[in-house]
C-alpha positions as a Python dict, from the first residue, in 0.01 Angstrom:
ca = {
    (1, 'M'): (0, 0, 0),
    (2, 'R'): (370, -29, -72),
    (3, 'K'): (466, -308, -303),
    (4, 'S'): (696, -585, -188),
    (5, 'V'): (1062, -514, -239),
    (6, 'C'): (1207, -846, -128),
    (7, 'G'): (1498, -940, -349),
    (8, 'R'): (1589, -582, -435),
    (9, 'E'): (1948, -473, -413),
    (10, 'P'): (2064, -211, -158),
    (11, 'N'): (2014, 147, -277),
    (12, 'D'): (1731, 41, -509),
    (13, 'I'): (1476, 323, -468),
    (14, 'S'): (1104, 267, -523),
    (15, 'R'): (985, 616, -432),
    (16, 'R'): (1135, 962, -444),
    (17, 'I'): (1218, 1102, -101),
    (18, 'P'): (960, 1372, -20),
    (19, 'E'): (1105, 1721, -7),
    (20, 'A'): (886, 1799, 296),
    (21, 'I'): (1076, 1570, 537),
    (22, 'R'): (1096, 1755, 868),
    (23, 'A'): (1230, 1484, 1099),
    (24, 'I'): (1439, 1168, 1093),
    (25, 'A'): (1364, 879, 1332),
    (26, 'I'): (1659, 645, 1355),
    (27, 'D'): (1711, 313, 1528),
    (28, 'L'): (2046, 236, 1690),
    (29, 'D'): (2148, -132, 1696),
    (30, 'G'): (2183, -268, 1346),
    (31, 'T'): (2107, 74, 1198),
    (32, 'L'): (2306, 378, 1311),
    (33, 'L'): (2544, 160, 1515),
    (34, 'D'): (2778, -76, 1333),
    (35, 'S'): (2878, -425, 1448),
    (36, 'R'): (3119, -268, 1697),
    (37, 'K'): (2828, -71, 1848),
    (38, 'E'): (2969, 256, 1719),
    (39, 'A'): (2819, 537, 1513),
    (40, 'S'): (3055, 621, 1228),
    (41, 'P'): (3189, 978, 1205),
    (42, 'R'): (3042, 992, 855),
    (43, 'A'): (2690, 916, 981),
    (44, 'V'): (2724, 1159, 1271),
    (45, 'R'): (2831, 1436, 1034),
    (46, 'A'): (2539, 1365, 803),
    (47, 'L'): (2291, 1382, 1091),
    (48, 'Q'): (2446, 1707, 1214),
    (49, 'R'): (2414, 1858, 868),
    (50, 'M'): (2050, 1747, 844),
    (51, 'H'): (1980, 1910, 1179),
    (52, 'A'): (2155, 2229, 1069),
    (53, 'A'): (1927, 2225, 762),
    (54, 'G'): (1624, 2233, 992),
    (55, 'V'): (1544, 1861, 1010),
    (56, 'S'): (1485, 1720, 1360),
    (57, 'V'): (1658, 1396, 1463),
    (58, 'I'): (1491, 1141, 1693),
    (59, 'V'): (1677, 837, 1821),
    (60, 'A'): (1422, 553, 1846),
    (61, 'T'): (1568, 262, 2040),
    (62, 'A'): (1495, -24, 2277),
    (63, 'R'): (1792, 91, 2484),
    (64, 'P'): (1779, 286, 2812),
    (65, 'P'): (1907, 644, 2852),
    (66, 'R'): (2237, 549, 3018),
    (67, 'S'): (2328, 313, 2733),
    (68, 'V'): (2249, 566, 2461),
    (69, 'K'): (2452, 835, 2638),
    (70, 'A'): (2749, 600, 2660),
    (71, 'M'): (2734, 500, 2293),
    (72, 'L'): (2666, 822, 2106),
    (73, 'P'): (2902, 1120, 2084),
    (74, 'G'): (2806, 1432, 2273),
    (75, 'E'): (2768, 1640, 1959),
    (76, 'L'): (2489, 1406, 1846),
    (77, 'L'): (2326, 1367, 2188),
    (78, 'D'): (2293, 1743, 2217),
    (79, 'L'): (2069, 1778, 1912),
    (80, 'C'): (1845, 1469, 1934),
    (81, 'G'): (1506, 1382, 2072),
    (82, 'F'): (1476, 1028, 2212),
    (83, 'L'): (1236, 735, 2227),
    (84, 'F'): (1388, 508, 2493),
    (85, 'Y'): (1267, 159, 2592),
    (86, 'N'): (1083, 117, 2259),
    (87, 'G'): (877, 427, 2333),
    (88, 'A'): (811, 388, 2706),
    (89, 'M'): (1008, 709, 2765),
    (90, 'V'): (988, 1004, 2525),
    (91, 'V'): (1223, 1302, 2557),
    (92, 'D'): (1239, 1608, 2330),
    (93, 'E'): (1549, 1784, 2198),
    (94, 'R'): (1564, 2014, 2500),
    (95, 'G'): (1569, 1717, 2739),
    (96, 'A'): (1209, 1764, 2852),
    (97, 'L'): (1024, 1443, 2943),
    (98, 'L'): (714, 1416, 2723),
    (99, 'H'): (596, 1073, 2836),
    (100, 'E'): (691, 790, 3070),
    (101, 'A'): (514, 456, 3115),
    (102, 'A'): (572, 144, 3324),
    (103, 'I'): (430, -207, 3351),
    (104, 'P'): (211, -227, 3666),
    (105, 'R'): (387, -408, 3950),
    (106, 'E'): (119, -679, 3978),
    (107, 'L'): (136, -758, 3608),
    (108, 'A'): (517, -762, 3603),
    (109, 'A'): (516, -1000, 3900),
    (110, 'A'): (268, -1230, 3726),
    (111, 'I'): (484, -1241, 3412),
    (112, 'I'): (795, -1317, 3618),
    (113, 'D'): (614, -1599, 3802),
    (114, 'F'): (487, -1737, 3470),
    (115, 'V'): (839, -1748, 3325),
    (116, 'V'): (1007, -1891, 3635),
    (117, 'E'): (742, -2163, 3671),
    (118, 'R'): (780, -2280, 3311),
    (119, 'D'): (1155, -2236, 3274),
    (120, 'P'): (1347, -2170, 3597),
    (121, 'S'): (1669, -2123, 3397),
    (122, 'A'): (1530, -1849, 3170),
    (123, 'P'): (1718, -1519, 3214),
    (124, 'V'): (1483, -1247, 3343),
    (125, 'S'): (1571, -880, 3373),
    (126, 'L'): (1389, -551, 3431),
    (127, 'E'): (1461, -187, 3344),
    (128, 'V'): (1345, 48, 3621),
    (129, 'R'): (1422, 423, 3611),
    (130, 'D'): (1738, 374, 3407),
    (131, 'V'): (1872, 91, 3625),
    (132, 'W'): (1899, -267, 3499),
    (133, 'Y'): (1810, -550, 3739),
    (134, 'A'): (1821, -926, 3678),
    (135, 'L'): (1719, -1239, 3861),
    (136, 'E'): (2033, -1355, 4040),
    (137, 'Q'): (2027, -1717, 3923),
    (138, 'G'): (2034, -1615, 3555),
    (139, 'L'): (2275, -1326, 3588),
    (140, 'S'): (2557, -1487, 3390),
    (141, 'E'): (2332, -1519, 3084),
    (142, 'W'): (2346, -1142, 3035),
    (143, 'G'): (2726, -1148, 3009),
    (144, 'I'): (2723, -1048, 2643),
    (145, 'A'): (2614, -698, 2742),
    (146, 'A'): (2861, -414, 2782),
    (147, 'A'): (2743, -362, 3141),
    (148, 'M'): (2603, -627, 3371),
    (149, 'P'): (2267, -584, 3547),
    (150, 'E'): (2238, -566, 3924),
    (151, 'A'): (2147, -904, 4078),
    (152, 'R'): (1821, -924, 4272),
    (153, 'R'): (1622, -1198, 4443),
    (154, 'L'): (1290, -1310, 4298),
    (155, 'D'): (1089, -1130, 4566),
    (156, 'E'): (1277, -805, 4494),
    (157, 'L'): (1205, -821, 4121),
    (158, 'R'): (839, -898, 4190),
    (159, 'A'): (808, -567, 4376),
    (160, 'M'): (922, -357, 4078),
    (161, 'S'): (725, -166, 3815),
    (162, 'P'): (952, -174, 3506),
    (163, 'A'): (957, 37, 3190),
    (164, 'K'): (1069, -276, 3006),
    (165, 'M'): (1123, -645, 3078),
    (166, 'L'): (1366, -876, 2898),
    (167, 'I'): (1342, -1254, 2879),
    (168, 'G'): (1641, -1434, 2730),
    (169, 'G'): (1557, -1687, 2461),
    (170, 'G'): (1237, -1700, 2261),
    (171, 'A'): (1084, -2035, 2354),
    (172, 'L'): (825, -1884, 2588),
    (173, 'Y'): (709, -1614, 2348),
    (174, 'P'): (394, -1795, 2223),
    (175, 'D'): (285, -1887, 2577),
    (176, 'L'): (350, -1537, 2710),
    (177, 'T'): (157, -1365, 2435),
    (178, 'E'): (-134, -1604, 2479),
    (179, 'A'): (-144, -1547, 2855),
    (180, 'F'): (-70, -1173, 2870),
    (181, 'G'): (-95, -1042, 2515),
    (182, 'G'): (-377, -801, 2587),
    (183, 'K'): (-209, -661, 2897),
    (184, 'A'): (140, -577, 2768),
    (185, 'N'): (323, -534, 2438),
    (186, 'F'): (547, -831, 2349),
    (187, 'L'): (819, -831, 2084),
    (188, 'L'): (1045, -1119, 1977),
    (189, 'T'): (1367, -958, 1851),
    (190, 'D'): (1737, -1029, 1791),
    (191, 'G'): (1670, -1321, 1562),
    (192, 'G'): (1428, -1483, 1805),
    (193, 'R'): (1676, -1474, 2093),
    (194, 'L'): (1517, -1203, 2307),
    (195, 'I'): (1165, -1129, 2430),
    (196, 'Q'): (1107, -760, 2500),
    (197, 'I'): (801, -661, 2704),
    (198, 'M'): (669, -305, 2727),
    (199, 'P'): (359, -153, 2887),
    (200, 'A'): (34, -201, 2695),
    (201, 'G'): (2, 52, 2416),
    (202, 'V'): (373, 134, 2420),
    (203, 'S'): (578, 101, 2103),
    (204, 'K'): (821, 304, 1899),
    (205, 'E'): (532, 427, 1687),
    (206, 'S'): (326, 539, 1987),
    (207, 'G'): (633, 720, 2121),
    (208, 'L'): (690, 891, 1787),
    (209, 'M'): (325, 999, 1774),
    (210, 'R'): (372, 1169, 2111),
    (211, 'W'): (690, 1339, 1991),
    (212, 'C'): (523, 1452, 1669),
    (213, 'S'): (224, 1591, 1858),
    (214, 'A'): (452, 1797, 2084),
    (215, 'A'): (662, 1917, 1789),
    (216, 'G'): (368, 1993, 1561),
    (217, 'I'): (503, 1762, 1290),
    (218, 'S'): (300, 1506, 1098),
    (219, 'P'): (434, 1146, 1088),
    (220, 'A'): (398, 1179, 711),
    (221, 'A'): (689, 1427, 728),
    (222, 'V'): (915, 1180, 913),
    (223, 'M'): (1180, 960, 750),
    (224, 'V'): (1265, 643, 945),
    (225, 'F'): (1565, 409, 936),
    (226, 'G'): (1543, 62, 1092),
    (227, 'D'): (1639, -305, 1080),
    (228, 'D'): (1435, -521, 1319),
    (229, 'V'): (1087, -624, 1436),
    (230, 'N'): (1042, -329, 1670),
    (231, 'D'): (1073, -91, 1373),
    (232, 'L'): (780, -240, 1178),
    (233, 'G'): (524, -6, 1335),
    (234, 'L'): (735, 298, 1256),
    (235, 'F'): (759, 186, 893),
    (236, 'R'): (380, 168, 871),
    (237, 'L'): (346, 512, 1029),
    (238, 'C'): (611, 733, 872),
    (239, 'G'): (614, 909, 538),
    (240, 'Y'): (939, 763, 401),
    (241, 'T'): (1100, 440, 519),
    (242, 'V'): (1455, 312, 477),
    (243, 'A'): (1546, -48, 563),
    (244, 'M'): (1910, -133, 621),
    (245, 'G'): (2077, -389, 396),
    (246, 'N'): (2103, -612, 704),
    (247, 'A'): (1735, -566, 801),
    (248, 'I'): (1486, -848, 844),
    (249, 'D'): (1289, -943, 532),
    (250, 'E'): (959, -821, 682),
    (251, 'L'): (1098, -470, 708),
    (252, 'K'): (1250, -472, 360),
    (253, 'A'): (914, -585, 220),
    (254, 'I'): (739, -263, 326),
    (255, 'A'): (1030, -19, 288),
    (256, 'D'): (1039, 265, 38),
    (257, 'E'): (1413, 212, 5),
    (258, 'I'): (1676, -43, 100),
    (259, 'T'): (2012, 114, 175),
    (260, 'D'): (2349, -43, 245),
    (261, 'T'): (2424, -227, 571),
    (262, 'N'): (2503, -73, 908),
    (263, 'D'): (2868, -170, 858),
    (264, 'R'): (2882, 9, 522),
    (265, 'D'): (2738, 348, 625),
    (266, 'G'): (2390, 280, 490),
    (267, 'V'): (2242, 567, 691),
    (268, 'A'): (2502, 821, 577),
    (269, 'K'): (2459, 727, 210),
    (270, 'V'): (2089, 813, 212),
    (271, 'L'): (2134, 1136, 408),
    (272, 'E'): (2419, 1253, 189),
    (273, 'R'): (2198, 1205, -115),
    (274, 'M'): (1932, 1421, 49),
    (275, 'L'): (2185, 1687, 144),
    (276, 'A'): (2319, 1700, -210),
    (277, 'K'): (1968, 1778, -336),
    (278, 'K'): (1928, 2051, -76),
    (279, 'G'): (2239, 2214, -221),
}
């Protein structure tokens, strides 16, 4: 078991990075992306050099395909594998779909009804085949996003089978997990401001296991970078774990290393150190 590292300074290293690292799994928001939602040229170059050295790169994100394609430069997109929707969609480096899962329509409808009954003002949205839909009466609540979801009536949302559901605010999280916890995977992220719901058994770690199986790579040979609740499972699975300086305390507590923040090229600093050792 890894010892607690709470209170350590960024770049304090508790374990030596294994030389047998064969893949890098990297989160986007709060990790590779800075506060402007951009990947720095320095980080992109470091990932390209790692790939050229024979190390695979897997983007592991809660985001959908269209969002990732809009945010990352083409030279990075062309070399990565992807875990979209927190692992509900897994794509290899060649663009082949390895896995796709969705919440059954009846269950999604029951969750929507549960939320609407308890808090009619709660923002509800669904991701279905790379299209974002939201309940029309709460549409304005998603205005912080770069692109707005398509408005739909309640009966239209109830007929959908989503890869992921989003509930704005965290007040209903305890009630939802008590009512549906065994039927879907619930995460409270973004500082308790967002409930993410995936199909049962779906997570970033389950998605990475599928990618590793297809690639013939052990999770023990994977380095992971992350910052939030949905990265905890990956940190327990992978061989070397790097928490961002801006990560939640729970992630820092189980990390092998704490790097600098996402606004100070924390990812690039670790990769450059690895590349220097490779010569």
